[in-house]
Amino acid sequence: MKILVTVKRVPDPNATIRVKPDGTGIVTDNLKYVVNPFDEIAIEEALRIKEKGGGAEVVLVSIGAKVAQEQLRTGLAMGADRAILVVAEQDLDPLGVARILQKIVEQEKPDLVLMGKQAIDDDANQTGQMLAALLQWPQATFASKKESLESEAEKNGLPGIQMANGKAQVVREVDGGLETIEVPLPAVVTVDLRLNIPRYASLPGIMKARKKELKEIPVAELGIDVTPKLRVLRLEPPPKRKAGRKVSSVQELVHLLHTEAKVI
Amino acid sequence: MNTQRDGNVWWKEFPLHAPTEEHRLLAHTVESFVRDEVEPQAQSYNRDERFNRELFRRAGELGLLGLTVPSEDGGAGLDATAAVIVHEALSWSDPGFCLAYLAHAVLFVHNFATNANEQQKRRVLPQVLSGQWIGGMCMTEPEAGTDVLGMRTTAELQGDHYVLNGRKMFITNGAIDDNTLGDVFLVYAKTGGKISTFLVEKGMPGFTLGQRLHDKLGMRSSMTAELVFDHCLVPAGNLIGEEGASLQHMMRNLEIERVALAAMSLGIAMRCLETMVQYANTRHAFGVPLREHGQIQRYIGDSYAEFRAARSYVYDVARRLDLRSLGNRADADGAKLFAARVGKNIADRAIQVLGGYGYMGEYVVERLWRDAKLIEIGGGTLEAHQKNITKDLCRAPEWIRR
Ligand SMILES: Cc1cc2nc3c(=O)[nH]c(=O)nc-3n(C[C@H](O)[C@H](O)[C@H](O)COP(=O)(O)OP(=O)(O)OC[C@H]3O[C@@H](n4cnc5c(N)ncnc54)[C@H](O)[C@@H]3O)c2cc1C
Ligand SMILES: Cc1cc2nc3c(=O)[nH]c(=O)nc-3n(C[C@H](O)[C@H](O)[C@H](O)COP(=O)(O)OP(=O)(O)OC[C@H]3O[C@@H](n4cnc5c(N)ncnc54)[C@H](O)[C@@H]3O)c2cc1C
C-alpha cells in the first residue's frame, strides 16, 4: 500500500491577514506559514492507516516555492516516509496543481491519494475533484467519521477511513448527516475537519525528519502546461465588524432585529 | 569575503530564534502543545497549587524531557537554543509548570546525563525521559543559599554505602503533592570538605519529605519542598562522577539553568506585552482607545524595547553556549539578571494598562507578575549574578569587547 498525501504551504490561520492597498494580494512580510490544516488531517489519516490499518508507505507531495520544504519537513517529522517538492515559483490555479499531481501520481503509482478538501488560503475546494477526473479515478470527498473527536477510537488513534479488499470505505459529511460510501482503489479521497485530530511532531520524529528523503523536481521537467486559466482581479478585506451594542430589554432586541438587522 | 548566497545576504536573514530546521519544528510542536494542552489547565492548577502529573507525562511522550540529552542516550541531542525555545513557550502560559519541567529536564536529566556513568544512565534515563519518574536537584539548604559552598550536608563512606546527613530547602519537584516525595534527586553533599553528587532515590532508608511548602507567591503549579536526609543510606554505586569533584558539574549546570530561567522571563514578557497591546487597542477611556494616551504608549514602547533586547541577549547567549564546556558564567548570569527584571517590569506594566481587570485572575497577567518575581531569586539571586559578573569581568576585562 502506498499513500500519496498533498501538502500546501499556507499562511498561519491564527495570523492577522492584511490585504495590500492595491488589492493584488496579501502582505506577506513577517507572515508565518504552516501546513494547510486540512492537509495536516490528511497526513494524520495516512499515518493512522500505516500504523493501525495494515501498513503503508506515506509519501508527501507539495507544489510551490522552495520554502515549502519547511512544510514537507513538518509532515516528515509527524512520521511520513519521504517527500517530493515540485518546485514552481509561479502562481498556479487548481487545474494547474491537479495536472502536476497527475504526473506525480503516474510516477509514484499510489493506491490512495489523500488530500485536504480545500486549502485555507484561497478555499477553492477543487483540486481533489479535478485530479480524480484527470486520472479517471473514483473519488470520495469530505471524509469524516462516525465517532466524535472525543471518542475512545479517536484517543486510540484509529483511522476513520477503512481500507480492505482493494476498497476504501469513507464516511462523508453531507447536509443533515453522514453518508458511508465505498470506492475501489486506486482512488482520491479529500478530508474534512472532523476526521481526526492531527498529532504534533514529537522530538524523536523531528530528529528523524532530517535524514528522510526530500526530492525536488523542477516543474518544467514535467513537460506540462500549467498556465493559470484563472485570474484574480482584486482582493478586498472583509468589512470591519461594527462594535456591539447593549440593549435594555428583550422587546428592544426583538424590535431591532426586526427593523435594523432585518433577520426576523 | 563572500557574503552573498542565493542572491541574499544570508547572515542578515539568520533566524536567531530558530536557527535550524529542528529548532523551527520544535517551536511549532511546543507552541501547539502549549495552546492545546498547557493553557487550558494553567489557571486551575495554579489556583489550587497542584502539580499536573498527566501533563508532565505528555511532555515525556513528546520527547521534551530529553531535549538536551545526547541521542545515544535516548534524548533529542539538542542544544541550549532548543532549551530556550521550550522554556519561553511553556512560560508564555504556565511558568509554574515550566519550573517543574526545568527542575526535571535541566537540573536533573541534563545534569545526570552529562555526569553519570553508563550503568547509572541505563538504569535511570529511560524512567526520567518518559516522565515515569520525576526528578529534581538539591543544592540549597535552610542555612545556605547564595553561599553554596557553605552547605552543611555531609556524606561519609561506610562499607558499600554513603551515609548522608543534612537538609535541603526549596527543592522543586521535591514533592508531587502534600505527602508524596518526588522520585529521584541529584543531591550535593560534602565529602571531606569537597562537593560530591549523589543519586538519591525515593525509598532509600533515612530519606524523607520534611515538608511540602505551601503559599508560594507564584509558580504555584510546581511543588517546592524541604527534604531531610537522616543517616540516609545511599549505595556507593549512586555516587555521580568522582568523589569530591562536583564543583565543576555544579557550575557547568548552573549556566544552562540560568539561561533557561532567563527564557522563562521572555515567555512571561511576551504574553504580558501581547495582552497589553490587545487591551490598549480595544479598551476606550475618555472617548479614545487606551493606545492614544501618552502614558500607555510609554508602557508599551518601553516594554517592547526591553523585551526585544532581552530576547536578543538570551538567544545570543544560548547560541554561544556549549553545553559540555564551562566559562560562560558572565553571560549566563547576565542574561538572567537582565531578563528577570524585564519580565517582572513588563508584567507590572501589563497589570497597570489593564487597570482593575489586570488585578483579576481572569486576565492572567497578575499570575505572571507573581511568577516573574521568582526569576530574580531562584537559580541565583540578582545580587549573586552581579557578584559573579563583576568577579569574571575583573579577572578578564577583555570579555567586555568580545
Ligand atoms: C520556588 C523556588 C524553587 C527553588 N527550587 C530550587 C531547587 O530545585 N533546588 C535548589 O537547590 N534550590 C532551589 N531554590 C533555592 C534558590 O536557588 C535559592 O532561594 C536562592 O539561591 C537564594 O538562596 P536563599 O533563599 O538561601 O537566599 P540567601 O542566599 O540567604 O540570600 C538572601 C539575600 O541576601 C543576598 N546575598 C546573599 N549573599 C550575598 C552576597 N555575597 N552579596 C550580596 N548579597 C548577597 C541575596 O542576594 C538575597 O537578596 C528554589 C527557590 C524557590 C523560591
Ligand atoms: C480590588 C479592587 C477593588 C475596587 N473597589 C472599588 C470600589 O469599591 N468602588 C468602585 O467604584 N471601584 C472600585 N474599584 C475600581 C477601581 O477604582 C478602578 O479599577 C480604577 O479606577 C481604574 O479603572 P479601570 O479598571 O476601569 O481602568 P481604566 O480606567 O480602563 O484604565 C486602564 C488604563 O488606562 C489608563 N488611562 C485611562 N485613562 C487615561 C488617560 N486619560 N490618560 C492616561 N492613561 C489613562 C489607566 O491609568 C490605566 O492604566 C476597585 C478595583 C479593584 C482592583
Coordinates of N, CA and C in Angstrom, one line a residue, chain A residues 69-181:
Chain A
Q69 N 9.6 23.4 1.4 CA 10.4 22.4 2.1 C 10.1 22.3 3.6
E70 N 9.9 23.5 4.2 CA 9.5 23.6 5.6 C 8.3 22.8 6.0
Q71 N 7.3 22.9 5.1 CA 6.0 22.2 5.4 C 6.2 20.7 5.2
L72 N 7.0 20.3 4.2 CA 7.2 18.9 4.0 C 8.0 18.3 5.2
R73 N 9.0 19.1 5.7 CA 9.7 18.6 6.9 C 8.8 18.4 8.1
T74 N 7.8 19.3 8.2 CA 6.8 19.2 9.3 C 6.1 17.8 9.1
G75 N 5.7 17.5 7.9 CA 5.0 16.2 7.7 C 5.9 15.0 7.9
L76 N 7.2 15.2 7.5 CA 8.1 14.1 7.7 C 8.4 13.9 9.2
A77 N 8.4 15.0 10.0 CA 8.6 14.9 11.4 C 7.4 14.3 12.1
M78 N 6.2 14.5 11.5 CA 5.0 13.8 12.0 C 5.1 12.3 11.8
G79 N 5.8 11.9 10.8 CA 6.0 10.4 10.6 C 6.0 9.9 9.2
A80 N 5.7 10.8 8.2 CA 5.7 10.4 6.8 C 7.1 9.9 6.4
D81 N 7.1 9.0 5.3 CA 8.3 8.3 5.0 C 9.3 9.1 4.1
R82 N 8.7 9.8 3.1 CA 9.5 10.6 2.2 C 8.7 11.7 1.6
A83 N 9.4 12.6 0.9 CA 8.6 13.8 0.3 C 9.1 14.2 -1.0
I84 N 8.2 14.8 -1.8 CA 8.6 15.3 -3.1 C 8.1 16.7 -3.2
L85 N 9.0 17.6 -3.6 CA 8.6 19.0 -3.8 C 8.7 19.3 -5.3
V86 N 7.6 19.7 -5.9 CA 7.6 20.1 -7.3 C 7.8 21.6 -7.2
V87 N 9.0 22.1 -7.6 CA 9.4 23.5 -7.4 C 8.8 24.3 -8.6
A88 N 7.9 25.2 -8.2 CA 7.2 26.1 -9.1 C 7.1 27.4 -8.4
E89 N 7.8 28.4 -8.9 CA 7.8 29.7 -8.2 C 6.6 30.5 -8.7
Q90 N 6.0 30.1 -9.9 CA 4.9 31.0 -10.4 C 3.6 30.7 -9.7
D91 N 2.6 31.5 -10.0 CA 1.3 31.3 -9.5 C 0.6 30.1 -10.2
L92 N -0.1 29.3 -9.5 CA -0.8 28.2 -10.1 C -2.3 28.3 -9.7
D93 N -3.2 27.7 -10.6 CA -4.6 27.6 -10.2 C -4.9 26.1 -9.9
P94 N -6.0 25.8 -9.4 CA -6.3 24.4 -9.0 C -6.1 23.4 -10.2
L95 N -6.4 23.8 -11.4 CA -6.3 22.9 -12.5 C -4.8 22.6 -12.8
G96 N -4.0 23.7 -12.7 CA -2.5 23.5 -12.8 C -2.0 22.6 -11.8
V97 N -2.4 22.7 -10.6 CA -2.0 21.9 -9.5 C -2.4 20.4 -9.7
A98 N -3.7 20.3 -10.2 CA -4.2 18.9 -10.5 C -3.4 18.2 -11.6
R99 N -3.0 19.0 -12.6 CA -2.2 18.5 -13.7 C -0.8 18.0 -13.2
I100 N -0.2 18.8 -12.4 CA 1.1 18.4 -11.8 C 0.9 17.2 -11.0
L101 N -0.1 17.1 -10.1 CA -0.3 16.0 -9.3 C -0.5 14.7 -10.1
Q102 N -1.2 14.9 -11.3 CA -1.5 13.7 -12.2 C -0.2 13.1 -12.6
K103 N 0.8 14.0 -12.9 CA 2.1 13.5 -13.3 C 2.8 12.7 -12.2
I104 N 2.7 13.3 -11.0 CA 3.4 12.7 -9.9 C 2.7 11.3 -9.6
V105 N 1.4 11.3 -9.7 CA 0.7 10.0 -9.5 C 1.1 9.0 -10.5
E106 N 1.3 9.4 -11.7 CA 1.7 8.5 -12.7 C 3.1 7.9 -12.4
Q107 N 4.0 8.8 -11.9 CA 5.3 8.3 -11.5 C 5.3 7.4 -10.3
E108 N 4.5 7.8 -9.3 CA 4.5 7.1 -8.0 C 3.6 5.9 -7.8
K109 N 2.5 5.9 -8.6 CA 1.5 4.9 -8.6 C 1.0 4.5 -7.2
P110 N 0.5 5.5 -6.5 CA -0.1 5.2 -5.2 C -1.4 4.5 -5.3
D111 N -1.8 3.8 -4.2 CA -3.1 3.2 -4.1 C -4.2 4.2 -3.7
L112 N -3.7 5.2 -3.0 CA -4.6 6.2 -2.5 C -4.0 7.6 -2.5
V113 N -4.7 8.6 -2.9 CA -4.3 9.9 -2.8 C -5.2 10.6 -1.8
L114 N -4.5 11.1 -0.7 CA -5.3 11.8 0.4 C -5.0 13.2 0.3
M115 N -6.0 14.0 0.3 CA -5.9 15.5 0.2 C -6.8 16.2 1.1
G116 N -6.4 17.4 1.5 CA -7.3 18.3 2.2 C -8.5 18.6 1.3
K117 N -9.7 18.8 1.8 CA -10.8 19.1 0.9 C -10.6 20.5 0.3
Q118 N -9.8 21.4 1.0 CA -9.5 22.7 0.4 C -8.3 23.2 1.2
A119 N -7.7 24.3 0.6 CA -6.6 25.0 1.3 C -7.2 26.2 1.9
I120 N -6.8 26.6 3.1 CA -7.4 27.7 3.8 C -6.9 29.1 3.3
D121 N -6.1 29.1 2.3 CA -5.7 30.4 1.7 C -6.7 30.9 0.7
D122 N -7.0 30.1 -0.4 CA -8.0 30.6 -1.3 C -9.2 29.7 -1.3
D123 N -9.3 28.7 -0.4 CA -10.6 28.0 -0.2 C -11.3 27.5 -1.5
A124 N -10.5 27.0 -2.5 CA -11.1 26.7 -3.8 C -11.9 25.4 -3.7
N125 N -11.4 24.4 -3.0 CA -12.2 23.1 -2.9 C -12.4 22.6 -4.3
Q126 N -11.3 22.4 -5.1 CA -11.4 21.9 -6.5 C -10.4 20.9 -6.9
T127 N -9.2 21.0 -6.2 CA -8.1 20.2 -6.7 C -8.3 18.7 -6.7
G128 N -8.8 18.2 -5.6 CA -9.1 16.8 -5.4 C -10.0 16.3 -6.5
Q129 N -11.1 17.0 -6.7 CA -12.1 16.6 -7.7 C -11.5 16.6 -9.1
M130 N -10.7 17.7 -9.4 CA -10.1 17.8 -10.7 C -9.1 16.7 -10.9
L131 N -8.3 16.4 -9.9 CA -7.3 15.3 -10.0 C -8.0 14.0 -10.3
A132 N -9.1 13.7 -9.6 CA -9.8 12.4 -9.8 C -10.3 12.3 -11.3
A133 N -10.8 13.5 -11.8 CA -11.3 13.5 -13.1 C -10.2 13.2 -14.2
L134 N -9.0 13.9 -13.9 CA -7.9 13.8 -14.9 C -7.4 12.3 -14.9
L135 N -7.4 11.7 -13.7 CA -6.9 10.3 -13.6 C -7.9 9.3 -14.0
Q136 N -9.2 9.8 -14.0 CA -10.3 8.9 -14.2 C -10.4 7.9 -13.1
W137 N -10.2 8.4 -11.9 CA -10.2 7.5 -10.7 C -11.5 7.9 -9.9
P138 N -12.0 6.9 -9.1 CA -13.1 7.2 -8.2 C -12.7 8.3 -7.2
Q139 N -13.6 9.0 -6.7 CA -13.3 10.0 -5.6 C -14.3 9.9 -4.5
A140 N -13.8 10.2 -3.3 CA -14.7 10.4 -2.1 C -14.3 11.7 -1.5
T141 N -15.2 12.6 -1.4 CA -14.8 14.0 -0.8 C -15.4 14.1 0.6
F142 N -14.7 15.0 1.3 CA -15.1 15.4 2.7 C -15.2 14.3 3.6
A143 N -14.1 13.4 3.6 CA -14.1 12.3 4.6 C -14.2 12.8 6.0
S144 N -15.1 12.1 6.7 CA -15.3 12.4 8.1 C -15.3 11.1 8.9
K145 N -15.9 11.0 10.1 CA -16.1 9.7 10.7 C -17.2 9.8 11.7
K146 N -17.7 8.6 12.0 CA -18.9 8.5 12.9 C -18.6 8.9 14.3
E147 N -17.4 8.4 14.8 CA -17.1 8.6 16.2 C -16.7 10.1 16.3
S148 N -17.0 10.6 17.5 CA -16.7 12.0 17.7 C -15.2 12.2 18.0
L149 N -14.7 13.4 18.0 CA -13.3 13.7 18.3 C -13.0 13.5 19.7
E150 N -14.0 13.3 20.6 CA -13.7 13.0 22.0 C -13.8 11.5 22.3
S151 N -14.1 10.7 21.2 CA -14.3 9.2 21.4 C -13.1 8.5 21.8
E152 N -13.2 7.2 22.2 CA -12.1 6.3 22.5 C -11.4 6.0 21.2
A153 N -12.1 5.8 20.1 CA -11.5 5.5 18.9 C -10.5 6.6 18.5
E154 N -10.9 7.8 18.7 CA -10.0 8.9 18.4 C -8.8 9.0 19.3
K155 N -9.0 8.7 20.6 CA -7.9 8.7 21.6 C -6.9 7.6 21.2
N156 N -7.4 6.5 20.7 CA -6.5 5.4 20.4 C -5.9 5.6 19.0
G157 N -6.2 6.6 18.3 CA -5.6 6.9 17.0 C -6.0 6.0 15.9
L158 N -7.3 5.5 16.0 CA -7.8 4.6 14.9 C -8.1 5.5 13.7
P159 N -7.8 4.9 12.5 CA -8.2 5.6 11.3 C -9.7 5.7 11.0
G160 N -10.2 6.7 10.4 CA -11.6 6.8 10.1 C -11.9 6.2 8.7
I161 N -10.9 6.2 7.8 CA -11.0 5.6 6.5 C -10.6 4.1 6.6
Q162 N -11.5 3.2 6.3 CA -11.3 1.8 6.4 C -10.8 1.3 5.0
M163 N -9.6 0.6 5.0 CA -9.1 0.0 3.8 C -9.2 -1.5 3.9
A164 N -9.9 -2.1 2.9 CA -10.0 -3.6 2.9 C -10.4 -4.1 1.5
N165 N -9.8 -5.2 1.2 CA -10.2 -5.9 -0.1 C -10.1 -4.9 -1.3
G166 N -9.1 -4.1 -1.4 CA -8.9 -3.2 -2.5 C -10.0 -2.1 -2.5
K167 N -10.6 -1.8 -1.4 CA -11.6 -0.7 -1.4 C -11.3 0.2 -0.2
A168 N -11.8 1.4 -0.3 CA -11.7 2.3 0.8 C -13.2 2.7 1.2
Q169 N -13.4 2.5 2.5 CA -14.8 2.9 3.0 C -14.7 4.3 3.6
V170 N -15.5 5.2 3.1 CA -15.3 6.6 3.6 C -16.7 7.1 4.1
V171 N -16.6 7.7 5.3 CA -17.8 8.3 5.8 C -17.8 9.8 5.4
R172 N -18.8 10.2 4.8 CA -18.8 11.6 4.3 C -19.8 12.5 5.1
E173 N -19.4 13.7 5.2 CA -20.3 14.7 5.8 C -21.2 15.2 4.7
V174 N -22.5 15.1 4.9 CA -23.4 15.7 4.0 C -24.5 16.5 4.8
D175 N -25.3 17.3 4.1 CA -26.3 18.1 4.8 C -27.1 17.2 5.7
G176 N -27.1 17.5 7.0 CA -28.0 16.8 7.9 C -27.6 15.4 8.3
G177 N -26.4 15.0 8.0 CA -26.0 13.6 8.5 C -24.7 13.1 7.8
L178 N -24.5 11.8 7.9 CA -23.3 11.2 7.4 C -23.7 10.1 6.4
E179 N -22.9 10.0 5.4 CA -23.2 9.0 4.4 C -21.9 8.1 4.3
T180 N -22.1 6.8 4.2 CA -21.0 5.9 4.1 C -20.9 5.4 2.6
I181 N -19.7 5.6 2.0 CA -19.6 5.1 0.6 C -18.3 4.3 0.5

